[in-house]
mmCIF file of C-alpha atoms in Angstrom:
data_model
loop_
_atom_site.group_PDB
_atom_site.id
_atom_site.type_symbol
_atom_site.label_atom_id
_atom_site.label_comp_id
_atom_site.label_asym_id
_atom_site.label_seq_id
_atom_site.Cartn_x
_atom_site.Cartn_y
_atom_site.Cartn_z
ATOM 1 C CA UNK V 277 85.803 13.598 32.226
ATOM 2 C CA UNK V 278 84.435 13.852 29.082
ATOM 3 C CA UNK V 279 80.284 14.080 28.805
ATOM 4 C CA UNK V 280 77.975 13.959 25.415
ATOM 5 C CA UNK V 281 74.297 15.131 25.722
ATOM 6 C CA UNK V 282 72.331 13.875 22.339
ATOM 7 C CA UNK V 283 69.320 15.001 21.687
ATOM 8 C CA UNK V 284 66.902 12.240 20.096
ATOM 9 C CA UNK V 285 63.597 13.924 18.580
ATOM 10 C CA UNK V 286 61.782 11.276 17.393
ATOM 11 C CA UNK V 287 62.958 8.151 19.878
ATOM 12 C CA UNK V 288 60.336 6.503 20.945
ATOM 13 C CA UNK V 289 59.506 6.698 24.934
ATOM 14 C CA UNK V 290 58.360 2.887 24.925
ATOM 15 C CA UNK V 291 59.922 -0.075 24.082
ATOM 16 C CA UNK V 292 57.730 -0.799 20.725
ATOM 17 C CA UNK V 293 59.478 -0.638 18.409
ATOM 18 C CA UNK V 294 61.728 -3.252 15.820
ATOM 19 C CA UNK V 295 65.154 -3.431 16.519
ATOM 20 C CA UNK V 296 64.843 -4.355 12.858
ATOM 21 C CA UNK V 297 63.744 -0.811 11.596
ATOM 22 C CA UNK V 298 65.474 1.655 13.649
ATOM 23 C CA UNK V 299 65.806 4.251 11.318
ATOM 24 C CA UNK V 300 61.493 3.539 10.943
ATOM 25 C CA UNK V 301 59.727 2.941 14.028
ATOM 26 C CA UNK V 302 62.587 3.374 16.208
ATOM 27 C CA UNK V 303 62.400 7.475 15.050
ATOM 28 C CA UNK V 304 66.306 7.292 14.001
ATOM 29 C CA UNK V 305 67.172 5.312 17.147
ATOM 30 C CA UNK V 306 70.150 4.220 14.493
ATOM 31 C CA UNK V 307 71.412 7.519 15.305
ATOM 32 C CA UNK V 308 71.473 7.731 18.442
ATOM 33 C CA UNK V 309 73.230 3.855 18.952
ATOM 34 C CA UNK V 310 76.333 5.649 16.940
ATOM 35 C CA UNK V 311 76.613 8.367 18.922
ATOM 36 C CA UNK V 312 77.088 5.514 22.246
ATOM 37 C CA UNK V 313 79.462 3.604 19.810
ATOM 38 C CA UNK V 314 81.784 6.526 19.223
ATOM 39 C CA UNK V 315 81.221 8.219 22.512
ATOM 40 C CA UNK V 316 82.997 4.996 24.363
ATOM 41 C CA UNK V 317 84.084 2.680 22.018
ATOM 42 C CA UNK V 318 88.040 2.428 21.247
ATOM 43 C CA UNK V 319 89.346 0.009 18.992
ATOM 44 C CA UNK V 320 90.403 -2.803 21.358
ATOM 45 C CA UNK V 321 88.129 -0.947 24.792
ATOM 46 C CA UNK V 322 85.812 1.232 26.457
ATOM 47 C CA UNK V 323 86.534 4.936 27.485
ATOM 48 C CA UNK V 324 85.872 4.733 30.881
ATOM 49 C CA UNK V 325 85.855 8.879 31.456
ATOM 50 C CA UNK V 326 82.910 9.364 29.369
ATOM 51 C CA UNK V 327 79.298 9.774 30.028
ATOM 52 C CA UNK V 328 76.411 9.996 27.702
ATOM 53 C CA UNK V 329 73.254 11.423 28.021
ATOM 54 C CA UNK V 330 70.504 10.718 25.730
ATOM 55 C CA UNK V 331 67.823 13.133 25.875
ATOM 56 C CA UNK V 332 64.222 11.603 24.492
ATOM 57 C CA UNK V 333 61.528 14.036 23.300
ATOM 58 C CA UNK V 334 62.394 15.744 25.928
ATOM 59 C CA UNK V 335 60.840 13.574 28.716
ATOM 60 C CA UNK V 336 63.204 10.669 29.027
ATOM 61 C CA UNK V 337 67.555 10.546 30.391
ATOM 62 C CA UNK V 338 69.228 7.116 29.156
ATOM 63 C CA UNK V 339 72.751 8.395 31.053
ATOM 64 C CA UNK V 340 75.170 5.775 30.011
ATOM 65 C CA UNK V 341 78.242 5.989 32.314
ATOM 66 C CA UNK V 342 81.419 4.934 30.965
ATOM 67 C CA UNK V 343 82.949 3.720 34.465
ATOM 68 C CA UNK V 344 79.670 0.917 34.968
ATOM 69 C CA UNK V 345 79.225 0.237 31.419
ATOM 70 C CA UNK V 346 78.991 -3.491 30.457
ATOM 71 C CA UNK V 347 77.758 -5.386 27.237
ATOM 72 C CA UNK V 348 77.702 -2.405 25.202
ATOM 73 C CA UNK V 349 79.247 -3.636 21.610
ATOM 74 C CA UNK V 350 80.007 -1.716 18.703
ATOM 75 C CA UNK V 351 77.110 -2.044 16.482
ATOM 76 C CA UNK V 352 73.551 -0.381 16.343
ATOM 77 C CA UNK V 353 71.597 -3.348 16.541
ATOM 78 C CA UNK V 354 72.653 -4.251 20.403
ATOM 79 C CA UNK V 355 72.764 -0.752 21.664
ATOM 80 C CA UNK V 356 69.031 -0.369 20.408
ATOM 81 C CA UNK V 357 68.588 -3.667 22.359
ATOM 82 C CA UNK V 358 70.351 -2.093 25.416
ATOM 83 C CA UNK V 359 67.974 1.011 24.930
ATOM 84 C CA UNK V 360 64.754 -1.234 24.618
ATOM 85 C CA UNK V 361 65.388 -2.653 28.038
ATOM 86 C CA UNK V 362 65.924 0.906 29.479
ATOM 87 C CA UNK V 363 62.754 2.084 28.085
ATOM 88 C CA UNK V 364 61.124 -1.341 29.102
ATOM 89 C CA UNK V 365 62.593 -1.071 32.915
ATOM 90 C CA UNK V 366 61.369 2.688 32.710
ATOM 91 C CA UNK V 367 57.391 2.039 31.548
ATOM 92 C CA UNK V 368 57.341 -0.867 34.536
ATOM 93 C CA UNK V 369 58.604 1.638 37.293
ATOM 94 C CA UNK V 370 58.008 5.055 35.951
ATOM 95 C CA UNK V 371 59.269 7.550 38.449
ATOM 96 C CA UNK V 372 62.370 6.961 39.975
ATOM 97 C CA UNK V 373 65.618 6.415 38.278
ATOM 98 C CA UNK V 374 66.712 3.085 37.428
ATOM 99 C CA UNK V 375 69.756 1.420 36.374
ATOM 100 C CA UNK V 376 68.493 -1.121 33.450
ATOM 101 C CA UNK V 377 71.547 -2.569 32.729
ATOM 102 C CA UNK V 378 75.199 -2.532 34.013
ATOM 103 C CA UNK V 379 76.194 1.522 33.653
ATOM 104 C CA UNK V 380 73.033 2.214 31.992
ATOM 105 C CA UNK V 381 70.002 4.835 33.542
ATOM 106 C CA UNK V 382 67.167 5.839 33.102
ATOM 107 C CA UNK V 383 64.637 8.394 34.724
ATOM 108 C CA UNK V 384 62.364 11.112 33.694
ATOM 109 C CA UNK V 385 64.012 14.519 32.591
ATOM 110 C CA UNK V 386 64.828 16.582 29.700
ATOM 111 C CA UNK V 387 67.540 18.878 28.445
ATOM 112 C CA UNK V 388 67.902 21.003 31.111
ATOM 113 C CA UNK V 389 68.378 17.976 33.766
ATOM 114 C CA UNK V 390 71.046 17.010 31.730
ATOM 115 C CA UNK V 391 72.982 20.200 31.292
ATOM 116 C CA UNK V 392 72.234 20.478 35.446
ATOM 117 C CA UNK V 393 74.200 17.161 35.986
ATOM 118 C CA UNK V 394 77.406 17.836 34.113
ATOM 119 C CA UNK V 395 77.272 21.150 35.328
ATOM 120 C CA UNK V 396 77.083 19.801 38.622
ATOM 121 C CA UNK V 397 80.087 17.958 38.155
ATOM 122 C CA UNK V 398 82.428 20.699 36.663
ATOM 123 C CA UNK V 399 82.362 20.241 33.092
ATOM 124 C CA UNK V 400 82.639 23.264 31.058
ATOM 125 C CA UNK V 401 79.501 22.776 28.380
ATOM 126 C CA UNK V 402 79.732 22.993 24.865
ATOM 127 C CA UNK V 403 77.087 23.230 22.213
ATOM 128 C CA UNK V 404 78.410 22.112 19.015
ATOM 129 C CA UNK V 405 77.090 24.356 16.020
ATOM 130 C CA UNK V 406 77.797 24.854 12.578
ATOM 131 C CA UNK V 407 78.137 28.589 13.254
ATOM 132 C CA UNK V 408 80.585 27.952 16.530
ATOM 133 C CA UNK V 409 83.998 29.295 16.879
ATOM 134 C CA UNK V 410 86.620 26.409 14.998
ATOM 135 C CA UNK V 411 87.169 24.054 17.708
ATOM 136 C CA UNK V 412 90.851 23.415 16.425
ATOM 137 C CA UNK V 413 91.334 27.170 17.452
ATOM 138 C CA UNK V 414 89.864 27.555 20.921
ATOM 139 C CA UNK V 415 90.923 27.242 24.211
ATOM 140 C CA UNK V 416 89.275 23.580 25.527
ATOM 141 C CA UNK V 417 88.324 22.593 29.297
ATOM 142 C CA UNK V 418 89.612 18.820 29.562
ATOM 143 C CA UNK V 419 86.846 18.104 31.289
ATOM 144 C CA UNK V 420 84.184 18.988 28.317
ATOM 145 C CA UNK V 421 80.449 17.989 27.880
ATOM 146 C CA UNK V 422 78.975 18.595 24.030
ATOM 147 C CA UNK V 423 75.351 19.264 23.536
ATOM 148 C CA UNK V 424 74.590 17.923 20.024
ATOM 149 C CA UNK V 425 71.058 16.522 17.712
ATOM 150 C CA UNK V 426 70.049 13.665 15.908
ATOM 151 C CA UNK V 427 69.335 14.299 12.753
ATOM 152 C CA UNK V 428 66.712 17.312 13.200
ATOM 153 C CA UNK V 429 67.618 20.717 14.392
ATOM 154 C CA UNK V 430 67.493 22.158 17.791
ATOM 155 C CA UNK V 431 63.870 23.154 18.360
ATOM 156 C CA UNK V 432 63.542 26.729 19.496
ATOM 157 C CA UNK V 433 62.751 26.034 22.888
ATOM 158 C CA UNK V 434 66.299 24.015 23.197
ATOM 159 C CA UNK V 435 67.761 26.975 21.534
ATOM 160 C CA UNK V 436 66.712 29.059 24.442
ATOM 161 C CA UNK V 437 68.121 26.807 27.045
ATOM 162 C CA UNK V 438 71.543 26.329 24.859
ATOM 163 C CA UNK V 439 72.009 30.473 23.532
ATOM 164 C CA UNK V 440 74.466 31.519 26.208
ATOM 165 C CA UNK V 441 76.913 28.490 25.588
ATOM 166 C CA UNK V 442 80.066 28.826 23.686
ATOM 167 C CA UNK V 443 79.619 27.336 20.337
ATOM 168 C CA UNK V 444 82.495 25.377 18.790
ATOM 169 C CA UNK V 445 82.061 23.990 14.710
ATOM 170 C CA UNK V 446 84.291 21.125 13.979
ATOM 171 C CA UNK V 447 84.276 22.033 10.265
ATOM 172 C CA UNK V 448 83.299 23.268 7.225
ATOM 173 C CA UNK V 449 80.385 20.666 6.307
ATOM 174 C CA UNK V 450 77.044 19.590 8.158
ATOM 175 C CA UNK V 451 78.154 15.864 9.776
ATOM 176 C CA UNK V 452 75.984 13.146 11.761
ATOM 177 C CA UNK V 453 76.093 13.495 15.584
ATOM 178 C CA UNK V 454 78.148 10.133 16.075
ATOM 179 C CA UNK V 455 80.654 11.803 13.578
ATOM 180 C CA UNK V 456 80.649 14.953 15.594
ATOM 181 C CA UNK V 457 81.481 13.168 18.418
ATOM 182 C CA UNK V 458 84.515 11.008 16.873
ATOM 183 C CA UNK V 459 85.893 14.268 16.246
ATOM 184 C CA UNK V 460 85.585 16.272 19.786
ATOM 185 C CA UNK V 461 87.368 13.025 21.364
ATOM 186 C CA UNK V 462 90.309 13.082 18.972
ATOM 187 C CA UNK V 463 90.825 17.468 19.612
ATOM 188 C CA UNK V 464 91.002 16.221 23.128
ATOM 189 C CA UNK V 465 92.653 13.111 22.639
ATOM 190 C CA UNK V 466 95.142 15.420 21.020
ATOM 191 C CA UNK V 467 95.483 17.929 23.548
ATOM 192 C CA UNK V 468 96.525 14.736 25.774
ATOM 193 C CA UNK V 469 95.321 13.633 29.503
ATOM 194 C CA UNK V 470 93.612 10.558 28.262
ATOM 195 C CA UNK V 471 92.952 7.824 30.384
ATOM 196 C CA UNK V 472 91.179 5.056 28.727
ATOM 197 C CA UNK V 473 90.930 1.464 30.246
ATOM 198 C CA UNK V 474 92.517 -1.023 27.950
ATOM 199 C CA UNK V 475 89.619 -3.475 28.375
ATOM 200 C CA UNK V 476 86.247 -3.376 29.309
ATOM 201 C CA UNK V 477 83.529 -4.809 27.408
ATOM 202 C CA UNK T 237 88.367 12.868 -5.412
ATOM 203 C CA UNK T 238 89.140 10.451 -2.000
ATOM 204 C CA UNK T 239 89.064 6.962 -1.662
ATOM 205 C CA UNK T 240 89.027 4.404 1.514
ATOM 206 C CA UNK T 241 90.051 1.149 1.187
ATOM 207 C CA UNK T 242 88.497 -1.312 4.005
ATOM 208 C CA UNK T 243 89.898 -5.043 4.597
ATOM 209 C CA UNK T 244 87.358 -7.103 5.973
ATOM 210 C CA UNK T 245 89.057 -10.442 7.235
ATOM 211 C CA UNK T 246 85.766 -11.983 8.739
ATOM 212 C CA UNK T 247 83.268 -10.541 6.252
ATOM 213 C CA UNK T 248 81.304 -14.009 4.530
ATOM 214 C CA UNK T 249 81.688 -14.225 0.408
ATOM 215 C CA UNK T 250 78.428 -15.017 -0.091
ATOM 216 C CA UNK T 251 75.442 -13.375 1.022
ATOM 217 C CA UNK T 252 74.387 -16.862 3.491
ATOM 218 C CA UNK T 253 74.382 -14.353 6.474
ATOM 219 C CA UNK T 254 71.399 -12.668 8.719
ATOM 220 C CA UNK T 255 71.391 -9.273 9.186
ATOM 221 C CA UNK T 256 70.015 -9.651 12.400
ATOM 222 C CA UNK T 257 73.233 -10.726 13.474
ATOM 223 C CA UNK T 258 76.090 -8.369 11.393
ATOM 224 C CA UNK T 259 78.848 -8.863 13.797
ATOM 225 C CA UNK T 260 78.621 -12.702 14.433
ATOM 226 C CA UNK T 261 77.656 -14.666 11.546
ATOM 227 C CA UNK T 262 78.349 -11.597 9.120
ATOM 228 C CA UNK T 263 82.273 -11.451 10.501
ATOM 229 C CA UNK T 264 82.270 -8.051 11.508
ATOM 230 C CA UNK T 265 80.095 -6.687 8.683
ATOM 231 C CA UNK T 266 78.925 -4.019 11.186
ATOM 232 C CA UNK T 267 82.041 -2.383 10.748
ATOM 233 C CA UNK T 268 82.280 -1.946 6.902
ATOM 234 C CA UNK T 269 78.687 -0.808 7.195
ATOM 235 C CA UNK T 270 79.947 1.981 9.459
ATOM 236 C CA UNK T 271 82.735 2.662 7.305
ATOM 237 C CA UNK T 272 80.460 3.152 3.597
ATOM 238 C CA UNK T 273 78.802 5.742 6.521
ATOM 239 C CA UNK T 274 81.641 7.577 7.498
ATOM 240 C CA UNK T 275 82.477 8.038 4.400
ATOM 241 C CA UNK T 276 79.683 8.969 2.530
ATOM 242 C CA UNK T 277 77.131 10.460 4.604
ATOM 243 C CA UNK T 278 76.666 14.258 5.482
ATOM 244 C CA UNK T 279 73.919 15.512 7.721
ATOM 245 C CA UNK T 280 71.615 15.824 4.760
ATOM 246 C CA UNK T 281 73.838 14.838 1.666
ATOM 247 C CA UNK T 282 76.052 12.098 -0.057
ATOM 248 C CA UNK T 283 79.952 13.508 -0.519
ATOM 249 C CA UNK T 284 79.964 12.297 -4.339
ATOM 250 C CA UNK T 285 83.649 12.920 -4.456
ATOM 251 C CA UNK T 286 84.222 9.691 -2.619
ATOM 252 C CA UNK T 287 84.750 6.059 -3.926
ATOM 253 C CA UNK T 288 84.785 3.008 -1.077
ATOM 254 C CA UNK T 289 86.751 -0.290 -1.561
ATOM 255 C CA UNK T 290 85.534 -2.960 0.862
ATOM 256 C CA UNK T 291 87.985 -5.954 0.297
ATOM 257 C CA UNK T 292 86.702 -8.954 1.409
ATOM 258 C CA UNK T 293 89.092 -12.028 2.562
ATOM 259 C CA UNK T 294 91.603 -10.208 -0.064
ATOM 260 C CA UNK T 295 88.725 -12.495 -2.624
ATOM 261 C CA UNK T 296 86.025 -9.638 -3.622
ATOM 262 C CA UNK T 297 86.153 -6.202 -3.803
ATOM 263 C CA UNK T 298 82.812 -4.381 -3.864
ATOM 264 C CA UNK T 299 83.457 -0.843 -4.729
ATOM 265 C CA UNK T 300 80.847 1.883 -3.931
ATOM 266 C CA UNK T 301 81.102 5.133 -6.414
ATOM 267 C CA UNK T 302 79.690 8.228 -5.200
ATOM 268 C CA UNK T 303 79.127 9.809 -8.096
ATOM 269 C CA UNK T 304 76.740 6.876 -9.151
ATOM 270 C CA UNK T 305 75.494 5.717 -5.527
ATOM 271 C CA UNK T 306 71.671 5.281 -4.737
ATOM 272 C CA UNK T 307 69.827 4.047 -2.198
ATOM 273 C CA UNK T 308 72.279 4.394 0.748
ATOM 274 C CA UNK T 309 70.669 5.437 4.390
ATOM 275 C CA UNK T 310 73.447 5.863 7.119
ATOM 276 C CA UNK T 311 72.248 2.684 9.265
ATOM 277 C CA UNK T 312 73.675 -0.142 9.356
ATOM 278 C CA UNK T 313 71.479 -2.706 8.484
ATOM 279 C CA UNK T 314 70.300 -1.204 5.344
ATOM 280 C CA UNK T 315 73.896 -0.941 4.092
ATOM 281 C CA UNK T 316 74.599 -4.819 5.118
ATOM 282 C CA UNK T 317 71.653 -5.327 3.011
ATOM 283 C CA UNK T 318 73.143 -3.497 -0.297
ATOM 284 C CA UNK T 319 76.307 -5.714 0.130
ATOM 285 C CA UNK T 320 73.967 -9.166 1.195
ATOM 286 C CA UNK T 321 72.691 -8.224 -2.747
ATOM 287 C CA UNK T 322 75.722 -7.398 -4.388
ATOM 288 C CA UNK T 323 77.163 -10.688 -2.584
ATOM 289 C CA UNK T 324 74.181 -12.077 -4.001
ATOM 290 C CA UNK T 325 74.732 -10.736 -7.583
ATOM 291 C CA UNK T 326 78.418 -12.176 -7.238
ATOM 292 C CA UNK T 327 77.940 -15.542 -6.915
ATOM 293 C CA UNK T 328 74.641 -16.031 -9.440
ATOM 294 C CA UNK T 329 77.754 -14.312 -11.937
ATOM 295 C CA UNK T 330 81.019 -14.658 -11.002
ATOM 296 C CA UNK T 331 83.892 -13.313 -12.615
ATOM 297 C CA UNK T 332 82.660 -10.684 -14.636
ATOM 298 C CA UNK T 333 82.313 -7.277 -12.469
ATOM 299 C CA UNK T 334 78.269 -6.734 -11.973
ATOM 300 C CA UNK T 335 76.760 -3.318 -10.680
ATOM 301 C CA UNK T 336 74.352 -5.076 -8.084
ATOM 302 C CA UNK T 337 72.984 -1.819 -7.291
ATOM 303 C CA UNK T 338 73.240 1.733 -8.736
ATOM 304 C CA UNK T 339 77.008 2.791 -7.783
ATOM 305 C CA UNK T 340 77.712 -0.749 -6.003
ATOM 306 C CA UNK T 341 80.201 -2.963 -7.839
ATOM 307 C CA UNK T 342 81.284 -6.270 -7.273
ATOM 308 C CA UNK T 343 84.057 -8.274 -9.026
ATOM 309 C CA UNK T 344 86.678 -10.519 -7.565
ATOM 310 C CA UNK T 345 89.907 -9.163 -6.262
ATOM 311 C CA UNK T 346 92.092 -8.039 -3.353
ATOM 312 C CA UNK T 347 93.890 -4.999 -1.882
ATOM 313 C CA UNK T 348 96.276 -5.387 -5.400
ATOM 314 C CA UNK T 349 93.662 -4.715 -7.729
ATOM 315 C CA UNK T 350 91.886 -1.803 -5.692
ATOM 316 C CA UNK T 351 95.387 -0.227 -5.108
ATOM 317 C CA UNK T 352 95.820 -0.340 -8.084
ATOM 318 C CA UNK T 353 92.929 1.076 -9.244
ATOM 319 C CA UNK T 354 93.098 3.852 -7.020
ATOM 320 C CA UNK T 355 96.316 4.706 -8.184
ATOM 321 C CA UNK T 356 95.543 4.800 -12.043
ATOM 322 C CA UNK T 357 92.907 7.540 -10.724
ATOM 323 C CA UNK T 358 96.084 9.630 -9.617
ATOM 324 C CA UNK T 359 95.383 9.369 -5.807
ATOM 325 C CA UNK T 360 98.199 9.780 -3.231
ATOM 326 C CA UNK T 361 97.509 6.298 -1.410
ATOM 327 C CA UNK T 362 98.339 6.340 2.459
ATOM 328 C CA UNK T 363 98.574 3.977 5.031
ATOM 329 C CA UNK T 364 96.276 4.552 8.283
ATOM 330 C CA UNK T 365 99.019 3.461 11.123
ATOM 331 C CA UNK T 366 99.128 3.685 14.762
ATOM 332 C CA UNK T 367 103.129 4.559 13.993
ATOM 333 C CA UNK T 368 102.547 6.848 11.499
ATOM 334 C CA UNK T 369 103.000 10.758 11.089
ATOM 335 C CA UNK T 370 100.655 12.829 12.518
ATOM 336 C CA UNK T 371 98.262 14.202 9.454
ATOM 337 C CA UNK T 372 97.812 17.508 11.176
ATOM 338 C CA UNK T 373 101.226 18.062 10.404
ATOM 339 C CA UNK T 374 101.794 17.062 6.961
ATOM 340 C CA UNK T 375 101.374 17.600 3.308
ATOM 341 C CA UNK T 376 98.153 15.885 1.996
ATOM 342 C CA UNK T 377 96.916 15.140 -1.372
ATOM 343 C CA UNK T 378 93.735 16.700 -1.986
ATOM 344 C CA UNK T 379 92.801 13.179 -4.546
ATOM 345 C CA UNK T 380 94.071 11.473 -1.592
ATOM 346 C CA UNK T 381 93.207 7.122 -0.520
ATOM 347 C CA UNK T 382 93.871 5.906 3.068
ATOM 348 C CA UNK T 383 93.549 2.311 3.779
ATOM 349 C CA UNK T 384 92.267 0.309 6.406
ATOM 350 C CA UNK T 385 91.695 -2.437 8.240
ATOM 351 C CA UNK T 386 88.657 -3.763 10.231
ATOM 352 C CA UNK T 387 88.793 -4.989 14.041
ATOM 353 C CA UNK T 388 91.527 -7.068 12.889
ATOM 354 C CA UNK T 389 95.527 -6.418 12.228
ATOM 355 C CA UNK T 390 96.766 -6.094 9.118
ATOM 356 C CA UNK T 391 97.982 -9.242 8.238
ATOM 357 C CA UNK T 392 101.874 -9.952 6.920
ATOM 358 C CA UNK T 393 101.270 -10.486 3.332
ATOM 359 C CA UNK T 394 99.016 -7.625 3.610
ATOM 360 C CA UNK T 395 101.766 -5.391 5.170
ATOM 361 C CA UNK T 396 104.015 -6.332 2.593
ATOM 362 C CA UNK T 397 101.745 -4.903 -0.351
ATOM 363 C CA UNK T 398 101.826 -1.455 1.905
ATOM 364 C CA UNK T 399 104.857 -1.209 3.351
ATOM 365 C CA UNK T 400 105.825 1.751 1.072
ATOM 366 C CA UNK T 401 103.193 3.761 1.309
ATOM 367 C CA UNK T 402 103.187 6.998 3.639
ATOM 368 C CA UNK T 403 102.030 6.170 6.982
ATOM 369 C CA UNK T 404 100.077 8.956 8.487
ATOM 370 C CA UNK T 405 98.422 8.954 11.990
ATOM 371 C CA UNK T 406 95.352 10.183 13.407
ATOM 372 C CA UNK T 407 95.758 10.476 17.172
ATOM 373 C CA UNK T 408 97.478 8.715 20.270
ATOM 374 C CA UNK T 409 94.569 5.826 20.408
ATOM 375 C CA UNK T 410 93.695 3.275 18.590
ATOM 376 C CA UNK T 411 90.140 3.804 16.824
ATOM 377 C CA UNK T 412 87.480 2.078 15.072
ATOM 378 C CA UNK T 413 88.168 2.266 10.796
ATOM 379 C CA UNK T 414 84.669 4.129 10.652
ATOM 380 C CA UNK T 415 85.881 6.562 13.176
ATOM 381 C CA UNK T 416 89.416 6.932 11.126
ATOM 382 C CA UNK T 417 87.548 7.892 8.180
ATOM 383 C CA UNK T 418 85.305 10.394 9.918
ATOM 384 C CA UNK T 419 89.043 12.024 10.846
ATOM 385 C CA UNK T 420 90.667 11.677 7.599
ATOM 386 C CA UNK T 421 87.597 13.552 6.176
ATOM 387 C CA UNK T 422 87.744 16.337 8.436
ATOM 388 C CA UNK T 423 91.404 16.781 7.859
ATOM 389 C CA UNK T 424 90.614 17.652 4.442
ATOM 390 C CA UNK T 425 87.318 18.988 4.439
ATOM 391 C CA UNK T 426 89.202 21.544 6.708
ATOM 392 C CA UNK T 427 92.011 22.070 4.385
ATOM 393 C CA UNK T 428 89.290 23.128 1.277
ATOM 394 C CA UNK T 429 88.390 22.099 -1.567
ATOM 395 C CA UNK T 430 85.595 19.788 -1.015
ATOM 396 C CA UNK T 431 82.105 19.796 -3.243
ATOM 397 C CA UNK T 432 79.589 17.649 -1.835
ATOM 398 C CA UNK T 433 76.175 16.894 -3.619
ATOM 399 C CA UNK T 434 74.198 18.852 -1.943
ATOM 400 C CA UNK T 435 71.441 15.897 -1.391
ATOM 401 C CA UNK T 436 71.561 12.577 -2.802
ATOM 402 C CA UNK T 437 70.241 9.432 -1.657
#
């Protein structure tokens, strides 16, 4: 099991927004849609042993499990569309969680609800940081979650919930979440016990 | 210096598309868009050391230049919109290469001419393949091109022009082109020598 937690600063908690300005009104949504796309997407499938938590301002989950997941696609435009109808489900029934779509929740919560759950389910947590230990170079849990931002930094108050993880860097240069992401998969991918499905979406 | 070279099979020639819908009537332009991200955008920077070849139906090449590139963002509907213009640009002029935007260039041509191009720079040109050897473990060029294909195979005549060049893999699955180039990157981000812009667009 593989898990990603994302951290999306600006994301809108309502569906208002354009799915034609998601870098605008969206608050970077763009981001956040690459970091689903390379958290499950293969070339020709889904990875079905990954989950993927997006964390909203700090008051909204969108868990995206990789074993329910249907109609995601590849490209931004259709996950923001996927993420509208969370948010839309979400405003209508506030409260309790709901599943929106096919392998897609949502429900109340924050960063620390998130770390709870994959903690709760055995995976060894990882924040990824430029100042981490070189991730080629460490020993690795197979079953791994990464903590990682959108395009802002960690706000102080995440800092505090994140200080006593280990910290892995990926490499010499500052990268975009989704990129981050493409590159924990392949260390693990690497280190072998892979099991995607060959199909899915 | 680095280069990627993209083959988009689907991609239109002319810029009759919507980019409300990039991977139906735009043939897969989603995926080109990702890959000008990949490999080009830092968490706050442009990597000016990089030049992209998108070949389209082996007709047009539009070739992005770092060192001259403005007005990128990292989503993807704001890059499909750069290449609707330079498509644009193409056909109102064809034939004669046109800079549609600063550091986007258009003129017609195939996986030959940007080959060939690349070589005449003095890159190392390699083959992104499913069969090939694992980077990790060998010698790389620091002025280095890797070429790739889109959702689609590389096609026979297409295999024939490469069939020469080192093949050089990136893991044991099969991965989106954007997420390739977000790998080759690392490789050699990791190995040194890199001098990124330090902001840019």
């Amino acid at each position: 099991m593989r898990a990603f937690i994302v951290l999306g600063h600006k994301v809108p908690l309502t569906p208002n927004f354009s799915l034609n300005d998601l870098p605008g009104s969206a608050g970077r949504l763009d981001i956040l849609c690459r970091c689903v796309t390379a958290a499950f997407c293969l070339s020709h499938g889904i990875r079905r042993d990954v989950t993927v938590y997006l964390v909203l301002q700090n008051q909204i989950v969108l868990r995206f499990e990789g074993t329910r997941l249907k109609h995601l696609n590849p490209d931004e435009r259709s996950t923001a569309a996927l993420i509208q109808k969370a948010l839309k489900a979400f405003t209508e029934r506030a409260g309790a969680e709901i599943e929106s779509t096919p392998g897609i929740f949502v429900a109340a919560g924050g960063l620390s609800e998130a770390l709870k759950r994959v903690t709760d389910e055995g995976l060894t947590v990882y924040w990824l940081h430029e100042r981490g230990s070189p991730i080629r170079k460490v020993q690795l849990s197979a079953d791994a979650a990464f903590v990682l931002s959108d395009h802002l930094e960690f706000l102080p108050e995440e800092e505090a919930i994140l200080e006593k993880l280990p910290r892995l860097s990926l490499g010499p240069l500052s990268l975009h979440a989704d990129h981050c992401i493409v590159l924990a998969h392949n260390e693990l991918d690497l280190r072998g016990g892979v099991a995607p499905a060959p199909q899915g979406v």
